Amino acid sequence: MTEEKIKEALSNNYIGVIAARNGFFLVKGEHDSGIDFSVKYHITRIQPSGKTRETEAPYSCNLQLKATTEKSIKIKKGHIIYDLRVENYNDLIYHKSLGNTPLVLILFVLPFDKLKWVEIFDDKLYLSKNAFWYYPDKDDEVKNSSTVRIKIPIENKVNFDFFNERIKTWIPEWKLID
């Protein structure tokens, strides 16, 4: 497997663990559609018979995942500076303009040293380093031919509360999972 494919697999698993830990599940997007995963969850509904049934909630959030190393980013004035391909940036803008299901970029940053990407100890598995979310505040697609430099605030770290807290601001109907 190439190094790029390894980074991609690690980022997919990282976000999968965060989602599963909070009761959400990921649905893989179509190849090269700009959407890597849709984050979904189940709700319980009461049927006319009085019995309960678990069903898929009508709301979701789409994710575009990117993986890189510390060497490929810069940290400046509390922001991660990252060069994103124009087509990926424009996907974010396009989905934002639709207004129903947001598309959020998740940038997974691995250590420069490949030996530190995954470490196994007697009672722990470490997947290093961090992931950060980016949702554009602009509404205009760009016409550049290659990349757009984006600034991701350091505080946009994807943590265990990301799905419950952050996505609720983009989708007010999003049900908080207990």
PDB file of C-alpha atoms in Angstrom:
ATOM      1  CA  MET A   1       0.000   0.000   0.000  1.00  0.00           C
ATOM      2  CA  THR A   2       1.321   3.478  -0.794  1.00  0.00           C
ATOM      3  CA  GLU A   3       2.051   5.981   1.952  1.00  0.00           C
ATOM      4  CA  GLU A   4      -0.879   8.125   0.770  1.00  0.00           C
ATOM      5  CA  LYS A   5      -3.260   5.156   1.015  1.00  0.00           C
ATOM      6  CA  ILE A   6      -1.968   4.386   4.527  1.00  0.00           C
ATOM      7  CA  LYS A   7      -2.603   7.992   5.613  1.00  0.00           C
ATOM      8  CA  GLU A   8      -6.098   7.818   4.105  1.00  0.00           C
ATOM      9  CA  ALA A   9      -6.886   4.546   5.884  1.00  0.00           C
ATOM     10  CA  LEU A  10      -5.681   5.934   9.217  1.00  0.00           C
ATOM     11  CA  SER A  11      -7.792   9.087   8.827  1.00  0.00           C
ATOM     12  CA  ASN A  12     -10.853   7.005   7.925  1.00  0.00           C
ATOM     13  CA  ASN A  13     -10.389   4.857  11.004  1.00  0.00           C
ATOM     14  CA  TYR A  14      -9.768   7.848  13.263  1.00  0.00           C
ATOM     15  CA  ILE A  15     -13.051   9.511  12.317  1.00  0.00           C
ATOM     16  CA  GLY A  16     -14.810   6.134  12.465  1.00  0.00           C
ATOM     17  CA  VAL A  17     -13.703   5.635  16.073  1.00  0.00           C
ATOM     18  CA  ILE A  18     -14.868   9.138  17.046  1.00  0.00           C
ATOM     19  CA  ALA A  19     -18.252   8.539  15.389  1.00  0.00           C
ATOM     20  CA  ALA A  20     -18.773   5.064  16.849  1.00  0.00           C
ATOM     21  CA  ARG A  21     -17.785   6.206  20.340  1.00  0.00           C
ATOM     22  CA  ASN A  22     -20.748   8.608  20.221  1.00  0.00           C
ATOM     23  CA  GLY A  23     -23.346   6.318  18.647  1.00  0.00           C
ATOM     24  CA  PHE A  24     -23.023   7.574  15.070  1.00  0.00           C
ATOM     25  CA  PHE A  25     -22.151   5.548  12.013  1.00  0.00           C
ATOM     26  CA  LEU A  26     -20.417   6.365   8.745  1.00  0.00           C
ATOM     27  CA  VAL A  27     -21.636   5.568   5.257  1.00  0.00           C
ATOM     28  CA  LYS A  28     -18.916   5.554   2.601  1.00  0.00           C
ATOM     29  CA  GLY A  29     -19.417   8.087  -0.195  1.00  0.00           C
ATOM     30  CA  GLU A  30     -19.154   7.276  -3.858  1.00  0.00           C
ATOM     31  CA  HIS A  31     -15.681   7.224  -5.349  1.00  0.00           C
ATOM     32  CA  ASP A  32     -14.433  10.709  -6.321  1.00  0.00           C
ATOM     33  CA  SER A  33     -17.685  12.482  -5.450  1.00  0.00           C
ATOM     34  CA  GLY A  34     -15.991  14.852  -2.982  1.00  0.00           C
ATOM     35  CA  ILE A  35     -17.795  13.134  -0.104  1.00  0.00           C
ATOM     36  CA  ASP A  36     -15.830  10.485   1.741  1.00  0.00           C
ATOM     37  CA  PHE A  37     -18.453   9.696   4.391  1.00  0.00           C
ATOM     38  CA  SER A  38     -21.909  10.668   5.547  1.00  0.00           C
ATOM     39  CA  VAL A  39     -22.323  10.725   9.322  1.00  0.00           C
ATOM     40  CA  LYS A  40     -25.664   9.281  10.353  1.00  0.00           C
ATOM     41  CA  TYR A  41     -27.409   8.070  13.465  1.00  0.00           C
ATOM     42  CA  HIS A  42     -30.411   6.062  14.532  1.00  0.00           C
ATOM     43  CA  ILE A  43     -33.467   7.299  16.340  1.00  0.00           C
ATOM     44  CA  THR A  44     -36.102   5.333  18.170  1.00  0.00           C
ATOM     45  CA  ARG A  45     -39.666   5.789  17.061  1.00  0.00           C
ATOM     46  CA  ILE A  46     -42.853   4.443  18.531  1.00  0.00           C
ATOM     47  CA  GLN A  47     -44.951   2.475  16.081  1.00  0.00           C
ATOM     48  CA  PRO A  48     -48.784   2.563  16.062  1.00  0.00           C
ATOM     49  CA  SER A  49     -48.714  -0.795  17.870  1.00  0.00           C
ATOM     50  CA  GLY A  50     -46.858   0.870  20.750  1.00  0.00           C
ATOM     51  CA  LYS A  51     -43.649  -1.050  20.083  1.00  0.00           C
ATOM     52  CA  THR A  52     -40.430   0.843  19.536  1.00  0.00           C
ATOM     53  CA  ARG A  53     -38.314   0.550  16.432  1.00  0.00           C
ATOM     54  CA  GLU A  54     -34.878   1.913  15.695  1.00  0.00           C
ATOM     55  CA  THR A  55     -34.613   3.659  12.332  1.00  0.00           C
ATOM     56  CA  GLU A  56     -32.170   5.925  10.529  1.00  0.00           C
ATOM     57  CA  ALA A  57     -32.587   9.598  11.385  1.00  0.00           C
ATOM     58  CA  PRO A  58     -33.445  11.870   8.449  1.00  0.00           C
ATOM     59  CA  TYR A  59     -30.407  14.121   9.035  1.00  0.00           C
ATOM     60  CA  SER A  60     -26.769  13.613   8.177  1.00  0.00           C
ATOM     61  CA  CYS A  61     -23.532  15.498   7.728  1.00  0.00           C
ATOM     62  CA  ASN A  62     -21.074  14.805   4.923  1.00  0.00           C
ATOM     63  CA  LEU A  63     -17.341  14.629   5.469  1.00  0.00           C
ATOM     64  CA  GLN A  64     -14.417  15.162   3.151  1.00  0.00           C
ATOM     65  CA  LEU A  65     -11.284  13.661   4.714  1.00  0.00           C
ATOM     66  CA  LYS A  66      -7.714  14.667   3.999  1.00  0.00           C
ATOM     67  CA  ALA A  67      -4.595  13.281   5.660  1.00  0.00           C
ATOM     68  CA  THR A  68      -1.168  14.848   5.797  1.00  0.00           C
ATOM     69  CA  THR A  69       1.881  15.078   8.030  1.00  0.00           C
ATOM     70  CA  GLU A  70       3.159  17.872  10.239  1.00  0.00           C
ATOM     71  CA  LYS A  71       5.713  18.624   7.533  1.00  0.00           C
ATOM     72  CA  SER A  72       2.981  19.620   5.043  1.00  0.00           C
ATOM     73  CA  ILE A  73       1.280  22.219   7.219  1.00  0.00           C
ATOM     74  CA  LYS A  74       2.283  25.458   8.867  1.00  0.00           C
ATOM     75  CA  ILE A  75       1.002  26.743  12.179  1.00  0.00           C
ATOM     76  CA  LYS A  76       0.752  30.506  12.265  1.00  0.00           C
ATOM     77  CA  LYS A  77      -1.097  32.785  14.690  1.00  0.00           C
ATOM     78  CA  GLY A  78      -3.321  30.033  16.051  1.00  0.00           C
ATOM     79  CA  HIS A  79      -4.190  28.592  12.629  1.00  0.00           C
ATOM     80  CA  ILE A  80      -3.193  25.569  10.625  1.00  0.00           C
ATOM     81  CA  ILE A  81      -2.281  26.683   7.117  1.00  0.00           C
ATOM     82  CA  TYR A  82      -3.066  24.017   4.535  1.00  0.00           C
ATOM     83  CA  ASP A  83      -3.126  24.023   0.745  1.00  0.00           C
ATOM     84  CA  LEU A  84      -6.334  22.311  -0.373  1.00  0.00           C
ATOM     85  CA  ARG A  85      -7.010  21.351  -3.970  1.00  0.00           C
ATOM     86  CA  VAL A  86      -9.402  23.804  -5.615  1.00  0.00           C
ATOM     87  CA  GLU A  87     -11.858  21.086  -6.628  1.00  0.00           C
ATOM     88  CA  ASN A  88     -12.134  19.967  -2.981  1.00  0.00           C
ATOM     89  CA  TYR A  89     -12.577  23.538  -1.767  1.00  0.00           C
ATOM     90  CA  ASN A  90     -15.256  24.210  -4.368  1.00  0.00           C
ATOM     91  CA  ASP A  91     -17.075  21.024  -3.279  1.00  0.00           C
ATOM     92  CA  LEU A  92     -17.275  22.497   0.240  1.00  0.00           C
ATOM     93  CA  ILE A  93     -18.663  25.784  -1.113  1.00  0.00           C
ATOM     94  CA  TYR A  94     -21.137  24.077  -3.438  1.00  0.00           C
ATOM     95  CA  HIS A  95     -22.600  21.926  -0.657  1.00  0.00           C
ATOM     96  CA  LYS A  96     -22.792  24.943   1.632  1.00  0.00           C
ATOM     97  CA  SER A  97     -24.861  26.754  -1.003  1.00  0.00           C
ATOM     98  CA  LEU A  98     -27.351  23.864  -1.095  1.00  0.00           C
ATOM     99  CA  GLY A  99     -28.083  24.520   2.570  1.00  0.00           C
ATOM    100  CA  ASN A 100     -29.428  21.114   3.573  1.00  0.00           C
ATOM    101  CA  THR A 101     -26.553  18.735   4.298  1.00  0.00           C
ATOM    102  CA  PRO A 102     -23.223  20.371   5.106  1.00  0.00           C
ATOM    103  CA  LEU A 103     -19.932  19.079   3.743  1.00  0.00           C
ATOM    104  CA  VAL A 104     -17.162  19.495   6.310  1.00  0.00           C
ATOM    105  CA  LEU A 105     -13.452  19.029   5.703  1.00  0.00           C
ATOM    106  CA  ILE A 106     -11.621  16.915   8.271  1.00  0.00           C
ATOM    107  CA  LEU A 107      -7.838  17.320   8.076  1.00  0.00           C
ATOM    108  CA  PHE A 108      -5.988  14.524   9.836  1.00  0.00           C
ATOM    109  CA  VAL A 109      -2.436  15.535  10.744  1.00  0.00           C
ATOM    110  CA  LEU A 110       0.037  12.732  11.374  1.00  0.00           C
ATOM    111  CA  PRO A 111       3.488  13.069  12.940  1.00  0.00           C
ATOM    112  CA  PHE A 112       6.378  13.481  10.518  1.00  0.00           C
ATOM    113  CA  ASP A 113       7.914  10.224  11.816  1.00  0.00           C
ATOM    114  CA  LYS A 114       5.976   7.286  10.287  1.00  0.00           C
ATOM    115  CA  LEU A 115       6.919   5.080  13.240  1.00  0.00           C
ATOM    116  CA  LYS A 116       4.789   7.328  15.479  1.00  0.00           C
ATOM    117  CA  TRP A 117       1.622   7.099  13.351  1.00  0.00           C
ATOM    118  CA  VAL A 118       0.378   3.994  15.167  1.00  0.00           C
ATOM    119  CA  GLU A 119       1.871   2.593  18.351  1.00  0.00           C
ATOM    120  CA  ILE A 120       0.748  -0.432  20.316  1.00  0.00           C
ATOM    121  CA  PHE A 121       1.372  -0.848  24.025  1.00  0.00           C
ATOM    122  CA  ASP A 122       0.329  -3.589  26.442  1.00  0.00           C
ATOM    123  CA  ASP A 123      -3.040  -2.011  27.102  1.00  0.00           C
ATOM    124  CA  LYS A 124      -3.342   0.817  24.562  1.00  0.00           C
ATOM    125  CA  LEU A 125      -3.334   1.570  20.890  1.00  0.00           C
ATOM    126  CA  TYR A 126      -2.250   5.090  19.922  1.00  0.00           C
ATOM    127  CA  LEU A 127      -3.222   6.646  16.632  1.00  0.00           C
ATOM    128  CA  SER A 128      -1.327   9.913  16.425  1.00  0.00           C
ATOM    129  CA  LYS A 129      -1.820  12.946  16.060  1.00  0.00           C
ATOM    130  CA  ASN A 130      -4.952  15.104  15.616  1.00  0.00           C
ATOM    131  CA  ALA A 131      -7.777  15.929  13.261  1.00  0.00           C
ATOM    132  CA  PHE A 132      -9.209  19.391  12.644  1.00  0.00           C
ATOM    133  CA  TRP A 133     -12.470  20.460  11.009  1.00  0.00           C
ATOM    134  CA  TYR A 134     -12.978  23.212   8.481  1.00  0.00           C
ATOM    135  CA  TYR A 135     -16.250  24.663   7.257  1.00  0.00           C
ATOM    136  CA  PRO A 136     -15.870  27.621   4.884  1.00  0.00           C
ATOM    137  CA  ASP A 137     -17.212  30.994   5.914  1.00  0.00           C
ATOM    138  CA  LYS A 138     -17.118  32.221   2.313  1.00  0.00           C
ATOM    139  CA  ASP A 139     -19.742  31.431  -0.291  1.00  0.00           C
ATOM    140  CA  ASP A 140     -17.837  31.879  -3.541  1.00  0.00           C
ATOM    141  CA  GLU A 141     -16.144  29.137  -5.485  1.00  0.00           C
ATOM    142  CA  VAL A 142     -12.631  29.954  -6.645  1.00  0.00           C
ATOM    143  CA  LYS A 143     -11.255  29.836 -10.154  1.00  0.00           C
ATOM    144  CA  ASN A 144      -7.628  28.963  -9.354  1.00  0.00           C
ATOM    145  CA  SER A 145      -6.326  25.972 -11.211  1.00  0.00           C
ATOM    146  CA  SER A 146      -4.578  24.096  -8.418  1.00  0.00           C
ATOM    147  CA  THR A 147      -4.858  24.923  -4.686  1.00  0.00           C
ATOM    148  CA  VAL A 148      -6.467  27.264  -2.198  1.00  0.00           C
ATOM    149  CA  ARG A 149      -4.712  28.133   1.035  1.00  0.00           C
ATOM    150  CA  ILE A 150      -7.106  27.646   3.944  1.00  0.00           C
ATOM    151  CA  LYS A 151      -6.687  28.610   7.593  1.00  0.00           C
ATOM    152  CA  ILE A 152      -8.100  26.223  10.160  1.00  0.00           C
ATOM    153  CA  PRO A 153      -8.276  27.546  13.721  1.00  0.00           C
ATOM    154  CA  ILE A 154      -6.335  25.305  16.124  1.00  0.00           C
ATOM    155  CA  GLU A 155      -9.415  25.150  18.359  1.00  0.00           C
ATOM    156  CA  ASN A 156     -11.276  23.318  15.560  1.00  0.00           C
ATOM    157  CA  LYS A 157      -9.948  20.027  16.859  1.00  0.00           C
ATOM    158  CA  VAL A 158     -12.156  17.007  16.230  1.00  0.00           C
ATOM    159  CA  ASN A 159     -12.842  15.617  19.683  1.00  0.00           C
ATOM    160  CA  PHE A 160     -15.455  13.257  21.090  1.00  0.00           C
ATOM    161  CA  ASP A 161     -18.027  16.070  21.197  1.00  0.00           C
ATOM    162  CA  PHE A 162     -17.542  17.127  17.565  1.00  0.00           C
ATOM    163  CA  PHE A 163     -20.635  15.427  16.164  1.00  0.00           C
ATOM    164  CA  ASN A 164     -23.003  16.357  18.984  1.00  0.00           C
ATOM    165  CA  GLU A 165     -21.841  19.928  19.487  1.00  0.00           C
ATOM    166  CA  ARG A 166     -20.522  21.254  16.210  1.00  0.00           C
ATOM    167  CA  ILE A 167     -22.873  19.652  13.719  1.00  0.00           C
ATOM    168  CA  LYS A 168     -25.852  20.899  15.753  1.00  0.00           C
ATOM    169  CA  THR A 169     -24.940  24.432  14.623  1.00  0.00           C
ATOM    170  CA  TRP A 170     -25.127  23.430  10.936  1.00  0.00           C
ATOM    171  CA  ILE A 171     -28.191  21.208  11.291  1.00  0.00           C
ATOM    172  CA  PRO A 172     -30.466  22.524  14.065  1.00  0.00           C
ATOM    173  CA  GLU A 173     -32.654  19.427  13.813  1.00  0.00           C
ATOM    174  CA  TRP A 174     -29.680  17.157  14.587  1.00  0.00           C
ATOM    175  CA  LYS A 175     -30.655  15.092  17.620  1.00  0.00           C
ATOM    176  CA  LEU A 176     -28.163  15.028  20.449  1.00  0.00           C
ATOM    177  CA  ILE A 177     -27.156  11.504  21.357  1.00  0.00           C
ATOM    178  CA  ASP A 178     -27.157  10.753  25.100  1.00  0.00           C
TER     179      ASP A 178
END
